[in-house]
Tab-separated table of C-alpha atoms and ligand atoms in Angstrom:
chain	number	residue	atom	x	y	z
A	1	UNK	CA	-33.838	91.840	-2.880
A	2	UNK	CA	-36.887	93.681	-4.864
A	3	UNK	CA	-37.176	91.273	-7.588
A	4	UNK	CA	-40.155	89.065	-8.408
A	5	UNK	CA	-39.484	85.520	-7.705
A	6	UNK	CA	-42.841	84.282	-9.178
A	7	UNK	CA	-46.697	84.982	-10.523
A	8	UNK	CA	-49.752	83.522	-10.605
A	9	UNK	CA	-52.062	83.937	-14.214
A	10	UNK	CA	-55.793	83.851	-12.777
A	11	UNK	CA	-58.707	83.216	-15.482
A	12	UNK	CA	-61.228	85.690	-14.992
A	13	UNK	CA	-63.568	82.327	-15.982
A	14	UNK	CA	-61.736	80.465	-12.534
A	15	UNK	CA	-63.112	82.801	-9.876
A	16	UNK	CA	-66.380	84.706	-9.340
A	17	UNK	CA	-65.133	88.047	-8.687
A	18	UNK	CA	-61.643	90.138	-8.729
A	19	UNK	CA	-61.294	89.562	-5.206
A	20	UNK	CA	-62.270	85.937	-4.967
A	21	UNK	CA	-59.508	86.298	-8.254
A	22	UNK	CA	-57.687	88.377	-5.250
A	23	UNK	CA	-58.054	85.048	-3.137
A	24	UNK	CA	-57.019	82.249	-4.987
A	25	UNK	CA	-53.812	83.355	-6.909
A	26	UNK	CA	-52.172	84.883	-3.243
A	27	UNK	CA	-53.089	81.080	-2.167
A	28	UNK	CA	-52.518	79.566	-5.573
A	29	UNK	CA	-48.515	81.578	-4.958
A	30	UNK	CA	-48.414	81.400	-2.088
A	31	UNK	CA	-48.422	77.148	-1.211
A	32	UNK	CA	-46.376	77.190	-4.737
A	33	UNK	CA	-43.385	79.237	-2.921
A	34	UNK	CA	-44.114	76.440	0.009
A	35	UNK	CA	-43.425	73.612	-1.773
A	36	UNK	CA	-40.624	74.634	-3.014
A	37	UNK	CA	-39.131	74.672	-0.344
A	38	UNK	CA	-38.619	78.656	0.330
A	39	UNK	CA	-38.663	79.326	4.558
A	40	UNK	CA	-41.487	82.471	4.122
A	41	UNK	CA	-41.482	84.097	7.213
A	42	UNK	CA	-43.115	87.667	6.876
A	43	UNK	CA	-45.398	88.515	4.402
A	44	UNK	CA	-46.600	92.190	3.197
A	45	UNK	CA	-50.273	93.064	1.997
A	46	UNK	CA	-51.839	95.830	1.926
A	47	UNK	CA	-55.179	94.872	3.979
A	48	UNK	CA	-58.092	93.140	1.506
A	49	UNK	CA	-60.634	91.353	4.166
A	50	UNK	CA	-59.750	88.353	2.406
A	51	UNK	CA	-56.366	88.112	2.908
A	52	UNK	CA	-56.034	89.153	6.049
A	53	UNK	CA	-59.031	85.736	6.688
A	54	UNK	CA	-56.951	83.404	4.259
A	55	UNK	CA	-53.634	84.577	6.184
A	56	UNK	CA	-55.594	84.243	9.897
A	57	UNK	CA	-56.681	80.665	9.497
A	58	UNK	CA	-54.682	79.363	6.910
A	59	UNK	CA	-51.627	80.959	7.321
A	60	UNK	CA	-51.260	81.268	11.544
A	61	UNK	CA	-47.673	80.573	11.235
A	62	UNK	CA	-46.276	83.110	8.325
A	63	UNK	CA	-46.392	86.471	10.293
A	64	UNK	CA	-48.629	89.238	8.093
A	65	UNK	CA	-47.607	92.828	8.079
A	66	UNK	CA	-49.489	96.004	6.568
A	67	UNK	CA	-47.863	97.949	3.514
A	68	UNK	CA	-47.491	101.641	6.537
A	69	UNK	CA	-47.486	103.446	2.596
A	70	UNK	CA	-51.462	102.060	2.251
A	71	UNK	CA	-52.210	102.920	5.714
A	72	UNK	CA	-50.301	105.967	5.233
A	73	UNK	CA	-52.430	106.921	2.266
A	74	UNK	CA	-56.206	106.497	3.969
A	75	UNK	CA	-54.826	108.023	7.606
A	76	UNK	CA	-53.859	111.654	5.770
A	77	UNK	CA	-56.495	111.303	4.178
A	78	UNK	CA	-59.133	111.562	6.370
A	79	UNK	CA	-56.548	114.470	8.235
A	80	UNK	CA	-56.813	116.373	5.023
A	81	UNK	CA	-60.698	115.248	4.899
A	82	UNK	CA	-60.417	116.692	9.447
A	83	UNK	CA	-58.029	119.405	8.613
A	84	UNK	CA	-60.651	121.041	6.150
A	85	UNK	CA	-62.756	122.239	8.043
A	86	UNK	CA	-62.443	125.278	9.376
A	87	UNK	CA	-62.721	124.664	12.856
A	88	UNK	CA	-59.200	122.642	11.870
A	89	UNK	CA	-57.256	124.827	10.418
A	90	UNK	CA	-54.418	125.501	12.994
A	91	UNK	CA	-54.179	120.831	12.151
A	92	UNK	CA	-52.941	121.777	9.037
A	93	UNK	CA	-49.626	123.609	9.628
A	94	UNK	CA	-48.661	119.507	11.417
A	95	UNK	CA	-49.969	117.042	8.000
A	96	UNK	CA	-46.926	116.614	7.060
A	97	UNK	CA	-45.342	116.314	10.555
A	98	UNK	CA	-47.913	113.915	11.287
A	99	UNK	CA	-47.049	111.864	8.065
A	100	UNK	CA	-43.250	111.584	9.084
A	101	UNK	CA	-43.994	110.782	12.274
A	102	UNK	CA	-46.299	107.336	10.802
A	103	UNK	CA	-43.124	106.556	8.888
A	104	UNK	CA	-40.701	106.318	12.078
A	105	UNK	CA	-42.853	105.162	13.931
A	106	UNK	CA	-43.286	101.683	12.484
A	107	UNK	CA	-39.389	102.482	10.890
A	108	UNK	CA	-38.092	102.608	14.256
A	109	UNK	CA	-40.318	99.866	15.813
A	110	UNK	CA	-37.862	97.570	14.687
A	111	UNK	CA	-40.594	94.607	14.617
A	112	UNK	CA	-42.603	94.917	17.621
A	113	UNK	CA	-45.381	96.537	18.070
A	114	UNK	CA	-46.066	97.308	21.234
A	115	UNK	CA	-43.555	99.930	20.941
A	116	UNK	CA	-44.924	101.180	17.096
A	117	UNK	CA	-48.442	102.014	19.280
A	118	UNK	CA	-46.580	103.972	21.973
A	119	UNK	CA	-44.222	105.901	19.429
A	120	UNK	CA	-46.931	106.367	17.221
A	121	UNK	CA	-49.866	107.880	20.581
A	122	UNK	CA	-46.987	109.726	21.399
A	123	UNK	CA	-47.116	112.297	18.789
A	124	UNK	CA	-50.957	113.640	20.572
A	125	UNK	CA	-48.185	114.700	23.705
A	126	UNK	CA	-45.631	116.171	20.818
A	127	UNK	CA	-48.595	117.818	19.649
A	128	UNK	CA	-49.238	119.566	22.181
A	129	UNK	CA	-45.997	121.205	23.167
A	130	UNK	CA	-46.047	118.404	26.097
A	131	UNK	CA	-42.714	116.434	25.511
A	132	UNK	CA	-42.064	114.438	28.283
A	133	UNK	CA	-44.883	112.532	30.225
A	134	UNK	CA	-46.632	109.461	32.261
A	135	UNK	CA	-48.292	106.468	30.914
A	136	UNK	CA	-49.937	104.024	33.809
A	137	UNK	CA	-47.455	104.850	35.989
A	138	UNK	CA	-43.357	105.087	32.777
A	139	UNK	CA	-42.480	107.852	32.918
A	140	UNK	CA	-42.185	108.916	28.580
A	141	UNK	CA	-40.616	111.063	26.570
A	142	UNK	CA	-40.058	112.315	23.260
A	143	UNK	CA	-37.372	110.704	20.575
A	144	UNK	CA	-36.205	113.963	18.816
A	145	UNK	CA	-33.329	116.057	20.154
A	146	UNK	CA	-33.966	119.544	22.924
A	147	UNK	CA	-35.016	121.426	20.628
A	148	UNK	CA	-34.405	124.984	21.072
A	149	UNK	CA	-36.031	128.513	21.676
A	150	UNK	CA	-37.247	129.055	17.709
A	151	UNK	CA	-38.272	125.485	18.128
A	152	UNK	CA	-39.843	126.239	21.052
A	153	UNK	CA	-42.495	128.553	19.691
A	154	UNK	CA	-43.975	125.982	17.048
A	155	UNK	CA	-48.329	126.789	16.992
A	156	UNK	CA	-48.767	123.492	19.689
A	157	UNK	CA	-52.357	122.968	19.994
A	158	UNK	CA	-54.586	123.242	22.868
A	159	UNK	CA	-56.622	119.379	23.745
A	160	UNK	CA	-59.474	121.099	23.830
A	161	UNK	CA	-59.614	122.633	20.678
A	162	UNK	CA	-61.419	121.392	17.651
A	163	UNK	CA	-58.576	120.725	15.164
A	164	UNK	CA	-56.849	118.336	18.524
A	165	UNK	CA	-60.258	115.981	19.459
A	166	UNK	CA	-60.160	115.993	15.408
A	167	UNK	CA	-56.313	115.172	15.002
A	168	UNK	CA	-56.732	113.005	18.225
A	169	UNK	CA	-60.158	110.653	16.880
A	170	UNK	CA	-58.003	110.093	13.595
A	171	UNK	CA	-54.750	109.351	15.551
A	172	UNK	CA	-56.872	106.635	17.839
A	173	UNK	CA	-59.380	104.617	15.234
A	174	UNK	CA	-58.847	101.826	16.940
A	175	UNK	CA	-59.182	99.675	13.027
A	176	UNK	CA	-55.555	101.902	12.451
A	177	UNK	CA	-54.362	101.135	16.073
A	178	UNK	CA	-55.357	97.672	15.582
A	179	UNK	CA	-52.940	97.387	12.174
A	180	UNK	CA	-49.932	99.497	12.773
A	181	UNK	CA	-49.614	96.606	14.859
A	182	UNK	CA	-49.302	94.644	12.424
A	183	UNK	CA	-46.651	96.742	10.814
A	184	UNK	CA	-44.155	97.287	13.498
A	185	UNK	CA	-41.377	95.047	10.327
A	186	UNK	CA	-42.171	98.443	8.137
A	187	UNK	CA	-41.610	95.713	5.361
A	188	UNK	CA	-43.390	97.905	1.624
A	189	UNK	CA	-44.753	96.377	-0.849
A	190	UNK	CA	-43.288	99.728	-2.990
A	191	UNK	CA	-41.579	97.796	-5.403
A	192	UNK	CA	-44.535	95.726	-6.120
A	193	UNK	CA	-46.179	99.008	-7.547
A	194	UNK	CA	-42.846	99.931	-9.327
A	195	UNK	CA	-43.725	97.279	-11.495
A	196	UNK	CA	-47.381	96.987	-11.691
A	197	UNK	CA	-46.483	100.013	-13.885
A	198	UNK	CA	-44.201	98.907	-16.193
A	199	UNK	CA	-46.376	95.968	-16.673
A	200	UNK	CA	-48.264	97.989	-17.891
A	201	UNK	CA	-45.727	98.845	-21.173
A	202	UNK	CA	-45.715	94.858	-22.084
A	203	UNK	CA	-50.343	94.254	-20.957
A	204	UNK	CA	-51.851	97.185	-22.219
A	205	UNK	CA	-54.857	97.112	-20.215
A	206	UNK	CA	-57.333	97.479	-23.176
A	207	UNK	CA	-56.142	94.343	-25.179
A	208	UNK	CA	-57.324	91.806	-24.724
A	209	UNK	CA	-54.493	88.132	-25.462
A	210	UNK	CA	-55.431	84.792	-24.604
A	211	UNK	CA	-53.691	82.522	-21.848
A	212	UNK	CA	-50.246	81.735	-23.466
A	213	UNK	CA	-49.688	85.270	-24.331
A	214	UNK	CA	-50.665	86.814	-21.162
A	215	UNK	CA	-47.975	83.789	-19.297
A	216	UNK	CA	-45.192	85.192	-21.600
A	217	UNK	CA	-45.584	88.720	-21.430
A	218	UNK	CA	-46.076	89.058	-17.757
A	219	UNK	CA	-42.279	87.141	-17.912
A	220	UNK	CA	-41.451	89.391	-20.324
A	221	UNK	CA	-42.417	92.351	-18.150
A	222	UNK	CA	-40.703	90.094	-14.492
A	223	UNK	CA	-37.877	90.319	-16.709
A	224	UNK	CA	-37.511	93.613	-17.024
A	225	UNK	CA	-38.544	94.570	-14.385
A	226	UNK	CA	-35.991	92.600	-11.889
A	227	UNK	CA	-33.072	93.602	-14.670
A	228	UNK	CA	-34.198	97.638	-13.543
A	229	UNK	CA	-35.389	97.520	-9.628
A	230	UNK	CA	-32.403	98.413	-8.131
A	231	UNK	CA	-30.500	101.045	-10.514
A	232	UNK	CA	-29.059	103.628	-8.870
A	233	UNK	CA	-30.269	107.726	-8.530
A	234	UNK	CA	-28.862	109.653	-11.637
A	235	UNK	CA	-26.416	112.344	-10.466
A	236	UNK	CA	-26.011	116.069	-12.149
A	237	UNK	CA	-22.452	116.780	-13.868
A	238	UNK	CA	-21.062	118.061	-10.631
A	239	UNK	CA	-21.912	114.676	-9.093
A	240	UNK	CA	-24.725	115.210	-7.204
A	241	UNK	CA	-27.427	113.086	-7.005
A	242	UNK	CA	-30.750	113.816	-8.693
A	243	UNK	CA	-34.126	114.422	-8.016
A	244	UNK	CA	-37.158	115.970	-9.036
A	245	UNK	CA	-39.902	118.177	-7.176
A	246	UNK	CA	-42.958	118.889	-7.922
A	247	UNK	CA	-46.127	119.515	-5.482
A	248	UNK	CA	-48.037	116.939	-3.341
A	249	UNK	CA	-51.603	117.608	-3.505
A	250	UNK	CA	-51.828	116.026	-0.401
A	251	UNK	CA	-49.856	116.463	2.496
A	252	UNK	CA	-49.899	120.304	-0.160
A	253	UNK	CA	-46.262	120.794	0.203
A	254	UNK	CA	-43.207	120.908	-2.397
A	255	UNK	CA	-41.645	117.571	-1.858
A	256	UNK	CA	-38.232	116.136	-3.869
A	257	UNK	CA	-38.604	112.792	-5.500
A	258	UNK	CA	-34.925	110.844	-6.832
A	259	UNK	CA	-34.208	109.995	-10.674
A	260	UNK	CA	-32.647	107.307	-11.622
A	261	UNK	CA	-30.174	106.293	-14.185
A	262	UNK	CA	-32.326	105.462	-17.420
A	263	UNK	CA	-33.607	101.580	-17.644
A	264	UNK	CA	-31.321	99.123	-19.460
A	265	UNK	CA	-32.368	96.998	-21.944
A	266	UNK	CA	-29.866	94.393	-22.816
A	267	UNK	CA	-31.581	90.963	-21.401
A	268	UNK	CA	-33.336	91.236	-24.335
A	269	UNK	CA	-30.867	91.302	-26.147
A	270	UNK	CA	-29.327	87.970	-23.069
A	271	UNK	CA	-33.114	86.288	-23.903
A	272	UNK	CA	-32.370	86.039	-27.833
A	273	UNK	CA	-28.912	85.624	-28.109
A	274	UNK	CA	-29.992	82.368	-25.297
A	275	UNK	CA	-33.024	81.226	-28.682
A	276	UNK	CA	-30.742	81.055	-30.532
A	277	UNK	CA	-28.037	78.912	-28.386
A	278	UNK	CA	-30.967	76.795	-28.584
A	279	UNK	CA	-31.793	76.383	-31.866
A	280	UNK	CA	-28.604	75.667	-32.653
A	281	UNK	CA	-27.776	73.215	-29.653
A	282	UNK	CA	-28.235	68.899	-31.473
A	283	UNK	CA	-30.068	67.943	-27.989
A	284	UNK	CA	-32.081	70.193	-28.294
A	285	UNK	CA	-35.346	67.620	-29.722
A	286	UNK	CA	-37.598	70.117	-31.538
A	287	UNK	CA	-40.850	67.739	-31.393
A	288	UNK	CA	-41.112	67.489	-28.265
A	289	UNK	CA	-44.632	69.189	-27.089
A	290	UNK	CA	-45.084	73.198	-25.445
A	291	UNK	CA	-45.173	72.838	-21.678
A	292	UNK	CA	-49.250	73.249	-20.693
A	293	UNK	CA	-50.275	74.882	-18.106
A	294	UNK	CA	-52.208	72.516	-16.283
A	295	UNK	CA	-55.739	71.720	-16.677
A	296	UNK	CA	-58.283	73.786	-13.243
A	297	UNK	CA	-61.368	74.046	-13.077
A	298	UNK	CA	-63.461	76.856	-14.523
A	299	UNK	CA	-66.596	77.886	-13.687
A	300	UNK	CA	-69.249	78.139	-16.188
A	301	UNK	CA	-69.595	81.887	-16.714
A	302	UNK	CA	-73.385	82.664	-15.693
A	303	UNK	CA	-76.122	83.598	-18.070
A	304	UNK	CA	-76.948	87.256	-17.101
A	305	UNK	CA	-80.616	86.757	-18.145
A	306	UNK	CA	-82.963	85.970	-15.496
A	307	UNK	CA	-85.131	84.056	-17.627
A	308	UNK	CA	-84.896	81.224	-20.327
A	309	UNK	CA	-84.367	82.938	-23.507
A	310	UNK	CA	-87.947	82.578	-26.094
A	311	UNK	CA	-88.002	80.392	-29.595
A	312	UNK	CA	-86.038	82.094	-31.782
A	313	UNK	CA	-88.099	82.331	-34.283
A	314	UNK	CA	-90.833	84.101	-31.507
A	315	UNK	CA	-87.340	86.971	-31.475
A	316	UNK	CA	-87.362	87.064	-34.627
A	317	UNK	CA	-91.174	88.365	-35.325
A	318	UNK	CA	-91.410	90.603	-32.581
A	319	UNK	CA	-87.773	92.211	-34.303
A	320	UNK	CA	-89.484	93.039	-37.970
A	321	UNK	CA	-92.478	93.914	-36.142
A	322	UNK	CA	-90.751	96.850	-34.596
A	323	UNK	CA	-88.986	98.661	-38.291
A	324	UNK	CA	-93.903	97.962	-39.736
A	325	UNK	CA	-96.201	101.036	-39.603
A	326	UNK	CA	-97.580	101.773	-36.749
A	327	UNK	CA	-100.786	99.732	-36.614
A	328	UNK	CA	-101.338	98.047	-39.653
B	401	ZN	ZN1	-41.946	116.037	21.757
């Protein structure tokens, strides 16, 4: 399911920073879902430290997962930087394989954190041309099918090479190994990224909206998203799935991306129809007040000036003196 079921609007005046706003919205939203009786088993987020802390301290009975896409992005950034060094050039042809391997390690772990870790680390053997090895007295093998002679002639890395050492330090990074344990369910937040881009259509960032307007626009963005998020991939005249091909700077390779069928806007007609029907319904009394948002405690925004303001007359006299000729 990729639909959005709930949202929270947090005003800047309610929190001290954008990080605090995120944490506030997160807790408020999750508490609402729990209050409504939703059985929340797993929550997937990025690796924001404040959300990690909240999950650890306040919701320790809910499993917290990290989005593989975010982790993948940071791992690949490090590897691309390493492979750009002259001594590590042999790493470059391996980048795409390492990228695939990270996703595979998570997607094939079936929720088992140790399996996810073990599979990720196995990369360090495979990349040296070793497909069968021992770890703590247990024999492990690569999961790929037997390799052809052609495949065996790959440019395997040497354990002593600078390229391997650079790879090793990224693969075995303690923070990464710790986070991988929370990626074994392979839960994506990808459709949320899709939502954020479609939300820009309704809530342009350079415009300021009042609370009620922002709420209505967010609701429209969600209706649009939910109506379109599961649409199918487009097909060619021959019935083949459609793709566009673009060059990925990060992996330095060409990649195929699916092209989806056009979005449908029928939800707007349904919405207008329901509004008109409600207007015609004699049972609806229009003197009822609109649902108001609940009053919330607001912080007073602090003045950025560190000293109190001098009297206005003083400031005005100083202002006008700026326009007087020097030394008169
Ligand atoms: Zn192998």
